[in-house]
């Protein structure tokens, strides 16, 4: 495992171990066990963008492991404005043992990781969301009992940080991946090429299409918010482009009977998915949100063990 987790590729040989440790921590905690893996250790959490799940799950998870979390928002530290990324990275590295950073600019995250002397975790940047894919894979393993050989289908904005992470993470654990979207919103070539490289080695299929019927045979259907912060100015056009891709029960019914629905939240009901489906019997969205905590706990244990 690399020192920093900026991409899911940084833990490519450890994904299944992290997921299995996440499942074990969850089971042990359910059985009343308490943990001291992070006793005396401090996590700094830097947020330049809003968060519910990432902040709460990292903070509570660190406490459950016997450690302590410090929260810093953009108005506290004004990265690159009040002082340089380099100086903040060097100073915080003397106070804490691990840093989670959700940046406005991905370049700042990479600059930060270059100078920090403690492990850096990407808490979501414009390109990837490695913590979310770990939680989603744990949820799939809990629901399906396995990862290898499943058909994962993403419908919605394909040129999205989470879609990129799904392309990489799902192929790394042996799933076929299909992204269904309007041609203007297909995933970035770099991530499709990376996923194809992984898929070729493992004899898997990566399919990028605008055909909604490609959802058939899906074991998992996932989506994400159509308009993220970085693309707010393009909202109207994105809405018009993707209007055929709102996930409804009719679309879900085209997949396998036991298919599950996933969404990392927050959800904009009526845009990427209907509320009926998001809170229906096939949805596992609340399990996903919970599993952010267990997989991030597992990730921190593994990073600090090195
Ligand atoms: N899924 C996710 O990252 O949620 P938050 O933006 O609330 O952290």
mmCIF file of C-alpha atoms and ligand atoms in Angstrom:
data_model
loop_
_atom_site.group_PDB
_atom_site.id
_atom_site.type_symbol
_atom_site.label_atom_id
_atom_site.label_comp_id
_atom_site.label_asym_id
_atom_site.label_seq_id
_atom_site.Cartn_x
_atom_site.Cartn_y
_atom_site.Cartn_z
ATOM 1 C CA UNK A 1 0.000 0.000 0.000
ATOM 2 C CA UNK A 2 1.259 3.480 -0.838
ATOM 3 C CA UNK A 3 1.737 6.134 1.867
ATOM 4 C CA UNK A 4 -1.076 8.277 0.453
ATOM 5 C CA UNK A 5 -4.504 7.249 -0.851
ATOM 6 C CA UNK A 6 -5.329 9.818 -3.522
ATOM 7 C CA UNK A 7 -6.754 7.245 -5.958
ATOM 8 C CA UNK A 8 -8.277 3.816 -5.425
ATOM 9 C CA UNK A 9 -5.292 2.598 -7.495
ATOM 10 C CA UNK A 10 -3.088 3.497 -4.514
ATOM 11 C CA UNK A 11 -4.601 0.547 -2.614
ATOM 12 C CA UNK A 12 -5.052 -1.715 -5.634
ATOM 13 C CA UNK A 13 -3.441 -4.762 -3.988
ATOM 14 C CA UNK A 14 -5.137 -4.181 -0.638
ATOM 15 C CA UNK A 15 -8.785 -3.453 -1.543
ATOM 16 C CA UNK A 16 -10.174 -6.829 -0.504
ATOM 17 C CA UNK A 17 -8.159 -6.816 2.760
ATOM 18 C CA UNK A 18 -9.530 -3.359 3.608
ATOM 19 C CA UNK A 19 -13.091 -4.482 2.842
ATOM 20 C CA UNK A 20 -12.708 -7.647 4.901
ATOM 21 C CA UNK A 21 -11.270 -5.672 7.836
ATOM 22 C CA UNK A 22 -14.184 -3.227 7.524
ATOM 23 C CA UNK A 23 -16.634 -6.136 7.720
ATOM 24 C CA UNK A 24 -14.778 -7.571 10.730
ATOM 25 C CA UNK A 25 -14.704 -4.238 12.595
ATOM 26 C CA UNK A 26 -18.446 -3.868 12.002
ATOM 27 C CA UNK A 27 -19.152 -7.396 13.247
ATOM 28 C CA UNK A 28 -16.866 -7.038 16.276
ATOM 29 C CA UNK A 29 -18.430 -3.685 17.223
ATOM 30 C CA UNK A 30 -21.905 -5.232 16.894
ATOM 31 C CA UNK A 31 -20.741 -7.918 19.338
ATOM 32 C CA UNK A 32 -19.724 -5.245 21.843
ATOM 33 C CA UNK A 33 -15.988 -5.163 21.187
ATOM 34 C CA UNK A 34 -14.136 -1.855 21.563
ATOM 35 C CA UNK A 35 -10.933 -0.889 19.750
ATOM 36 C CA UNK A 36 -7.614 0.826 20.518
ATOM 37 C CA UNK A 37 -5.984 0.627 17.055
ATOM 38 C CA UNK A 38 -5.674 4.443 16.937
ATOM 39 C CA UNK A 39 -4.954 5.014 20.649
ATOM 40 C CA UNK A 40 -2.882 8.189 20.933
ATOM 41 C CA UNK A 41 -3.289 8.943 17.201
ATOM 42 C CA UNK A 42 -4.811 12.086 15.720
ATOM 43 C CA UNK A 43 -6.602 12.568 12.389
ATOM 44 C CA UNK A 44 -6.862 16.039 10.802
ATOM 45 C CA UNK A 45 -9.874 16.496 8.520
ATOM 46 C CA UNK A 46 -9.631 19.401 6.064
ATOM 47 C CA UNK A 47 -12.829 20.331 4.219
ATOM 48 C CA UNK A 48 -12.912 22.942 1.473
ATOM 49 C CA UNK A 49 -16.352 21.644 0.434
ATOM 50 C CA UNK A 50 -19.465 20.690 2.381
ATOM 51 C CA UNK A 51 -19.902 17.175 3.761
ATOM 52 C CA UNK A 52 -22.207 15.139 5.964
ATOM 53 C CA UNK A 53 -21.077 11.532 5.552
ATOM 54 C CA UNK A 54 -17.340 12.022 5.085
ATOM 55 C CA UNK A 55 -16.944 14.309 8.077
ATOM 56 C CA UNK A 56 -19.172 12.357 10.469
ATOM 57 C CA UNK A 57 -17.889 8.916 9.448
ATOM 58 C CA UNK A 58 -14.209 9.873 9.743
ATOM 59 C CA UNK A 59 -14.712 11.648 13.070
ATOM 60 C CA UNK A 60 -16.843 8.933 14.673
ATOM 61 C CA UNK A 61 -14.695 6.159 13.172
ATOM 62 C CA UNK A 62 -11.513 7.677 14.614
ATOM 63 C CA UNK A 63 -13.154 7.932 18.050
ATOM 64 C CA UNK A 64 -14.308 4.295 17.839
ATOM 65 C CA UNK A 65 -10.695 3.295 17.171
ATOM 66 C CA UNK A 66 -9.489 5.120 20.310
ATOM 67 C CA UNK A 67 -8.100 8.140 18.443
ATOM 68 C CA UNK A 68 -9.097 11.779 18.098
ATOM 69 C CA UNK A 69 -10.129 13.841 15.050
ATOM 70 C CA UNK A 70 -9.505 17.565 14.440
ATOM 71 C CA UNK A 71 -11.774 19.418 11.974
ATOM 72 C CA UNK A 72 -10.461 22.306 9.838
ATOM 73 C CA UNK A 73 -12.678 24.040 7.302
ATOM 74 C CA UNK A 74 -11.649 26.311 4.470
ATOM 75 C CA UNK A 75 -12.360 29.478 6.429
ATOM 76 C CA UNK A 76 -10.054 28.336 9.247
ATOM 77 C CA UNK A 77 -6.976 27.754 7.155
ATOM 78 C CA UNK A 78 -7.618 29.399 3.754
ATOM 79 C CA UNK A 79 -5.306 27.064 1.870
ATOM 80 C CA UNK A 80 -3.199 28.830 -0.735
ATOM 81 C CA UNK A 81 -4.576 32.193 0.394
ATOM 82 C CA UNK A 82 -3.482 32.788 3.983
ATOM 83 C CA UNK A 83 -0.488 30.529 3.535
ATOM 84 C CA UNK A 84 0.888 28.017 1.075
ATOM 85 C CA UNK A 85 -0.233 24.397 0.685
ATOM 86 C CA UNK A 86 3.370 23.367 1.364
ATOM 87 C CA UNK A 87 3.573 25.186 4.702
ATOM 88 C CA UNK A 88 0.220 23.866 5.941
ATOM 89 C CA UNK A 89 1.172 20.298 4.948
ATOM 90 C CA UNK A 90 4.525 20.541 6.744
ATOM 91 C CA UNK A 91 3.060 22.068 9.918
ATOM 92 C CA UNK A 92 0.032 19.767 10.244
ATOM 93 C CA UNK A 93 2.323 16.763 9.756
ATOM 94 C CA UNK A 94 3.993 17.705 13.077
ATOM 95 C CA UNK A 95 0.648 17.745 14.944
ATOM 96 C CA UNK A 96 -1.226 14.733 13.589
ATOM 97 C CA UNK A 97 -0.632 11.176 12.400
ATOM 98 C CA UNK A 98 -2.924 11.124 9.358
ATOM 99 C CA UNK A 99 -4.775 13.719 7.255
ATOM 100 C CA UNK A 100 -8.027 13.474 5.275
ATOM 101 C CA UNK A 101 -8.419 16.313 2.760
ATOM 102 C CA UNK A 102 -11.463 17.251 0.615
ATOM 103 C CA UNK A 103 -10.056 19.934 -1.686
ATOM 104 C CA UNK A 104 -11.638 22.446 -4.006
ATOM 105 C CA UNK A 105 -8.758 22.000 -6.441
ATOM 106 C CA UNK A 106 -7.309 18.536 -7.071
ATOM 107 C CA UNK A 107 -3.902 20.141 -7.659
ATOM 108 C CA UNK A 108 -3.892 21.290 -4.023
ATOM 109 C CA UNK A 109 -4.481 17.733 -2.818
ATOM 110 C CA UNK A 110 -1.523 16.456 -4.830
ATOM 111 C CA UNK A 111 0.674 19.360 -3.690
ATOM 112 C CA UNK A 112 -0.364 18.688 -0.097
ATOM 113 C CA UNK A 113 0.527 14.997 -0.397
ATOM 114 C CA UNK A 114 3.920 15.914 -1.866
ATOM 115 C CA UNK A 115 4.945 17.842 1.255
ATOM 116 C CA UNK A 116 3.089 16.065 4.080
ATOM 117 C CA UNK A 117 5.165 13.561 6.005
ATOM 118 C CA UNK A 118 2.091 11.649 7.264
ATOM 119 C CA UNK A 119 -0.436 9.674 5.144
ATOM 120 C CA UNK A 120 -2.975 11.714 3.148
ATOM 121 C CA UNK A 121 -6.428 10.375 2.232
ATOM 122 C CA UNK A 122 -8.466 11.907 -0.603
ATOM 123 C CA UNK A 123 -11.874 12.817 0.866
ATOM 124 C CA UNK A 124 -13.258 13.468 -2.679
ATOM 125 C CA UNK A 125 -11.708 15.534 -5.422
ATOM 126 C CA UNK A 126 -12.769 16.370 -8.950
ATOM 127 C CA UNK A 127 -11.360 13.081 -10.292
ATOM 128 C CA UNK A 128 -12.032 10.384 -7.693
ATOM 129 C CA UNK A 129 -13.752 9.349 -4.462
ATOM 130 C CA UNK A 130 -11.655 6.417 -3.189
ATOM 131 C CA UNK A 131 -13.317 6.258 0.268
ATOM 132 C CA UNK A 132 -16.759 5.915 -1.302
ATOM 133 C CA UNK A 133 -15.784 3.048 -3.603
ATOM 134 C CA UNK A 134 -14.326 1.130 -0.631
ATOM 135 C CA UNK A 135 -17.627 1.522 1.250
ATOM 136 C CA UNK A 136 -19.637 0.545 -1.815
ATOM 137 C CA UNK A 137 -17.584 -2.587 -2.428
ATOM 138 C CA UNK A 138 -17.975 -3.584 1.230
ATOM 139 C CA UNK A 139 -21.741 -3.104 0.877
ATOM 140 C CA UNK A 140 -21.852 -5.201 -2.300
ATOM 141 C CA UNK A 141 -19.873 -7.969 -0.570
ATOM 142 C CA UNK A 142 -22.281 -7.913 2.381
ATOM 143 C CA UNK A 143 -25.322 -8.014 0.099
ATOM 144 C CA UNK A 144 -24.091 -10.458 -2.552
ATOM 145 C CA UNK A 145 -21.550 -12.495 -0.558
ATOM 146 C CA UNK A 146 -18.900 -11.921 -3.240
ATOM 147 C CA UNK A 147 -17.461 -9.338 -5.619
ATOM 148 C CA UNK A 148 -15.864 -11.342 -8.412
ATOM 149 C CA UNK A 149 -18.004 -11.984 -11.495
ATOM 150 C CA UNK A 150 -20.769 -9.474 -10.701
ATOM 151 C CA UNK A 151 -22.132 -7.012 -13.283
ATOM 152 C CA UNK A 152 -21.952 -3.411 -12.072
ATOM 153 C CA UNK A 153 -23.943 -0.788 -14.006
ATOM 154 C CA UNK A 154 -23.687 2.971 -13.463
ATOM 155 C CA UNK A 155 -26.410 5.187 -14.976
ATOM 156 C CA UNK A 156 -26.215 8.992 -15.031
ATOM 157 C CA UNK A 157 -23.366 11.474 -15.251
ATOM 158 C CA UNK A 158 -20.502 9.302 -16.425
ATOM 159 C CA UNK A 159 -17.893 12.053 -16.310
ATOM 160 C CA UNK A 160 -18.012 12.100 -12.549
ATOM 161 C CA UNK A 161 -15.463 11.436 -9.798
ATOM 162 C CA UNK A 162 -17.457 8.488 -8.499
ATOM 163 C CA UNK A 163 -17.875 6.906 -11.940
ATOM 164 C CA UNK A 164 -14.103 7.084 -12.353
ATOM 165 C CA UNK A 165 -13.633 5.333 -8.999
ATOM 166 C CA UNK A 166 -16.225 2.680 -9.926
ATOM 167 C CA UNK A 167 -14.448 2.002 -13.227
ATOM 168 C CA UNK A 168 -11.170 1.382 -11.400
ATOM 169 C CA UNK A 169 -12.397 -0.172 -8.143
ATOM 170 C CA UNK A 170 -14.948 -2.567 -9.629
ATOM 171 C CA UNK A 171 -12.555 -3.918 -12.250
ATOM 172 C CA UNK A 172 -9.820 -4.312 -9.622
ATOM 173 C CA UNK A 173 -12.088 -6.695 -7.663
ATOM 174 C CA UNK A 174 -13.191 -8.619 -10.761
ATOM 175 C CA UNK A 175 -16.496 -7.052 -11.814
ATOM 176 C CA UNK A 176 -17.738 -6.221 -15.302
ATOM 177 C CA UNK A 177 -18.524 -2.492 -15.477
ATOM 178 C CA UNK A 178 -21.059 -0.727 -17.699
ATOM 179 C CA UNK A 179 -21.534 3.055 -17.742
ATOM 180 C CA UNK A 180 -24.786 4.249 -19.338
ATOM 181 C CA UNK A 181 -24.966 7.953 -20.120
ATOM 182 C CA UNK A 182 -25.538 10.552 -22.804
ATOM 183 C CA UNK A 183 -22.499 10.601 -25.092
ATOM 184 C CA UNK A 184 -21.580 14.109 -23.901
ATOM 185 C CA UNK A 185 -21.194 12.760 -20.357
ATOM 186 C CA UNK A 186 -19.130 9.646 -20.887
ATOM 187 C CA UNK A 187 -16.244 9.112 -18.449
ATOM 188 C CA UNK A 188 -12.836 10.680 -19.041
ATOM 189 C CA UNK A 189 -10.693 8.703 -21.465
ATOM 190 C CA UNK A 190 -7.886 8.322 -18.902
ATOM 191 C CA UNK A 191 -10.120 6.399 -16.480
ATOM 192 C CA UNK A 192 -11.712 4.250 -19.208
ATOM 193 C CA UNK A 193 -8.229 3.354 -20.482
ATOM 194 C CA UNK A 194 -7.055 2.477 -16.958
ATOM 195 C CA UNK A 195 -10.151 0.318 -16.368
ATOM 196 C CA UNK A 196 -9.697 -1.419 -19.729
ATOM 197 C CA UNK A 197 -6.089 -2.239 -18.835
ATOM 198 C CA UNK A 198 -7.216 -3.865 -15.578
ATOM 199 C CA UNK A 199 -10.141 -5.599 -17.305
ATOM 200 C CA UNK A 200 -7.970 -7.089 -20.068
ATOM 201 C CA UNK A 201 -5.727 -8.762 -17.494
ATOM 202 C CA UNK A 202 -8.740 -10.225 -15.659
ATOM 203 C CA UNK A 203 -10.864 -11.078 -18.716
ATOM 204 C CA UNK A 204 -13.616 -8.591 -17.760
ATOM 205 C CA UNK A 205 -15.831 -6.312 -19.841
ATOM 206 C CA UNK A 206 -15.876 -2.499 -19.616
ATOM 207 C CA UNK A 207 -18.763 -1.020 -21.628
ATOM 208 C CA UNK A 208 -19.544 2.674 -22.152
ATOM 209 C CA UNK A 209 -22.879 3.235 -23.906
ATOM 210 C CA UNK A 210 -25.895 5.520 -24.223
ATOM 211 C CA UNK A 211 -28.265 2.516 -24.472
ATOM 212 C CA UNK A 212 -30.393 2.191 -21.328
ATOM 213 C CA UNK A 213 -31.167 -1.446 -22.228
ATOM 214 C CA UNK A 214 -27.537 -2.262 -21.367
ATOM 215 C CA UNK A 215 -28.859 -2.403 -17.788
ATOM 216 C CA UNK A 216 -30.083 -5.972 -18.331
ATOM 217 C CA UNK A 217 -28.051 -8.564 -16.357
ATOM 218 C CA UNK A 218 -27.033 -5.897 -13.819
ATOM 219 C CA UNK A 219 -26.419 -7.180 -10.285
ATOM 220 C CA UNK A 220 -25.895 -3.631 -9.069
ATOM 221 C CA UNK A 221 -27.261 -0.347 -10.433
ATOM 222 C CA UNK A 222 -25.636 2.827 -9.121
ATOM 223 C CA UNK A 223 -25.901 6.520 -9.772
ATOM 224 C CA UNK A 224 -24.692 9.835 -8.351
ATOM 225 C CA UNK A 225 -25.745 13.472 -8.273
ATOM 226 C CA UNK A 226 -25.870 14.793 -11.834
ATOM 227 C CA UNK A 227 -24.477 18.238 -11.075
ATOM 228 C CA UNK A 228 -21.506 18.467 -8.729
ATOM 229 C CA UNK A 229 -20.061 21.715 -7.410
ATOM 230 C CA UNK A 230 -17.492 21.956 -10.175
ATOM 231 C CA UNK A 231 -20.174 21.886 -12.896
ATOM 232 C CA UNK A 232 -22.884 24.078 -11.308
ATOM 233 C CA UNK A 233 -22.688 26.609 -14.172
ATOM 234 C CA UNK A 234 -23.637 23.866 -16.629
ATOM 235 C CA UNK A 235 -26.674 22.694 -14.584
ATOM 236 C CA UNK A 236 -29.387 23.414 -17.162
ATOM 237 C CA UNK A 237 -27.551 21.713 -20.010
ATOM 238 C CA UNK A 238 -26.679 18.655 -17.890
ATOM 239 C CA UNK A 239 -30.345 18.319 -16.833
ATOM 240 C CA UNK A 240 -31.466 18.431 -20.468
ATOM 241 C CA UNK A 241 -28.805 15.954 -21.613
ATOM 242 C CA UNK A 242 -29.527 13.383 -18.900
ATOM 243 C CA UNK A 243 -33.318 13.569 -18.672
ATOM 244 C CA UNK A 244 -33.720 10.082 -20.218
ATOM 245 C CA UNK A 245 -31.457 8.598 -17.544
ATOM 246 C CA UNK A 246 -33.440 9.157 -14.327
ATOM 247 C CA UNK A 247 -33.465 5.721 -12.668
ATOM 248 C CA UNK A 248 -37.038 4.556 -12.110
ATOM 249 C CA UNK A 249 -38.506 1.256 -10.966
ATOM 250 C CA UNK A 250 -39.157 0.450 -14.664
ATOM 251 C CA UNK A 251 -35.431 0.725 -15.392
ATOM 252 C CA UNK A 252 -34.595 -1.279 -12.257
ATOM 253 C CA UNK A 253 -36.996 -4.004 -13.436
ATOM 254 C CA UNK A 254 -34.892 -4.491 -16.582
ATOM 255 C CA UNK A 255 -31.968 -5.693 -14.406
ATOM 256 C CA UNK A 256 -31.663 -9.021 -12.558
ATOM 257 C CA UNK A 257 -34.514 -9.690 -10.119
ATOM 258 C CA UNK A 258 -32.184 -9.493 -7.114
ATOM 259 C CA UNK A 259 -30.313 -6.389 -8.307
ATOM 260 C CA UNK A 260 -29.511 -3.762 -5.686
ATOM 261 C CA UNK A 261 -29.614 0.025 -6.043
ATOM 262 C CA UNK A 262 -26.744 2.215 -4.788
ATOM 263 C CA UNK A 263 -26.249 5.963 -4.388
ATOM 264 C CA UNK A 264 -23.472 7.596 -2.344
ATOM 265 C CA UNK A 265 -25.793 10.480 -1.306
ATOM 266 C CA UNK A 266 -26.760 13.336 -1.166
ATOM 267 C CA UNK A 267 -29.652 12.550 -3.540
ATOM 268 C CA UNK A 268 -31.652 14.930 -5.730
ATOM 269 C CA UNK A 269 -34.942 13.050 -6.022
ATOM 270 C CA UNK A 270 -36.556 13.193 -9.437
ATOM 271 C CA UNK A 271 -33.227 13.998 -11.107
ATOM 272 C CA UNK A 272 -30.885 10.989 -10.991
ATOM 273 C CA UNK A 273 -33.413 8.655 -9.255
ATOM 274 C CA UNK A 274 -36.975 8.570 -7.990
ATOM 275 C CA UNK A 275 -37.551 8.704 -4.229
ATOM 276 C CA UNK A 276 -39.680 5.539 -4.447
ATOM 277 C CA UNK A 277 -36.724 3.542 -5.780
ATOM 278 C CA UNK A 278 -34.053 5.175 -3.590
ATOM 279 C CA UNK A 279 -36.000 4.146 -0.477
ATOM 280 C CA UNK A 280 -37.495 0.935 -1.857
ATOM 281 C CA UNK A 281 -36.732 -2.728 -1.131
ATOM 282 C CA UNK A 282 -33.825 -2.962 -3.555
ATOM 283 C CA UNK A 283 -32.003 0.089 -2.223
ATOM 284 C CA UNK A 284 -28.917 -0.233 0.014
ATOM 285 C CA UNK A 285 -28.095 3.479 0.245
ATOM 286 C CA UNK A 286 -28.165 3.701 4.049
ATOM 287 C CA UNK A 287 -25.918 0.622 4.374
ATOM 288 C CA UNK A 288 -23.483 2.318 1.986
ATOM 289 C CA UNK A 289 -23.472 5.457 4.113
ATOM 290 C CA UNK A 290 -22.827 3.407 7.263
ATOM 291 C CA UNK A 291 -20.055 1.426 5.595
ATOM 292 C CA UNK A 292 -18.147 4.638 4.854
ATOM 293 C CA UNK A 293 -17.240 4.541 8.532
ATOM 294 C CA UNK A 294 -16.144 0.879 8.747
ATOM 295 C CA UNK A 295 -14.046 0.932 5.581
ATOM 296 C CA UNK A 296 -12.379 4.248 6.497
ATOM 297 C CA UNK A 297 -11.585 2.793 9.925
ATOM 298 C CA UNK A 298 -10.028 -0.218 8.183
ATOM 299 C CA UNK A 299 -8.107 2.063 5.820
ATOM 300 C CA UNK A 300 -6.688 4.160 8.677
ATOM 301 C CA UNK A 301 -5.677 1.031 10.640
ATOM 302 C CA UNK A 302 -3.818 -0.311 7.574
ATOM 303 C CA UNK A 303 -2.169 3.040 6.717
ATOM 304 C CA UNK A 304 -0.921 3.574 10.260
ATOM 305 C CA UNK A 305 0.355 0.000 10.545
ATOM 306 C CA UNK A 306 2.897 0.657 7.783
HETATM 307 N N1 LIG B 1 -21.007 10.584 -0.227
HETATM 308 C C1 LIG B 1 -20.365 11.622 0.347
HETATM 309 O O1 LIG B 1 -19.155 11.832 0.165
HETATM 310 O O2 LIG B 1 -21.140 12.365 1.187
HETATM 311 P P1 LIG B 1 -20.723 13.785 1.796
HETATM 312 O O3 LIG B 1 -20.477 14.719 0.628
HETATM 313 O O4 LIG B 1 -21.883 14.199 2.649
HETATM 314 O O5 LIG B 1 -19.459 13.613 2.599
#
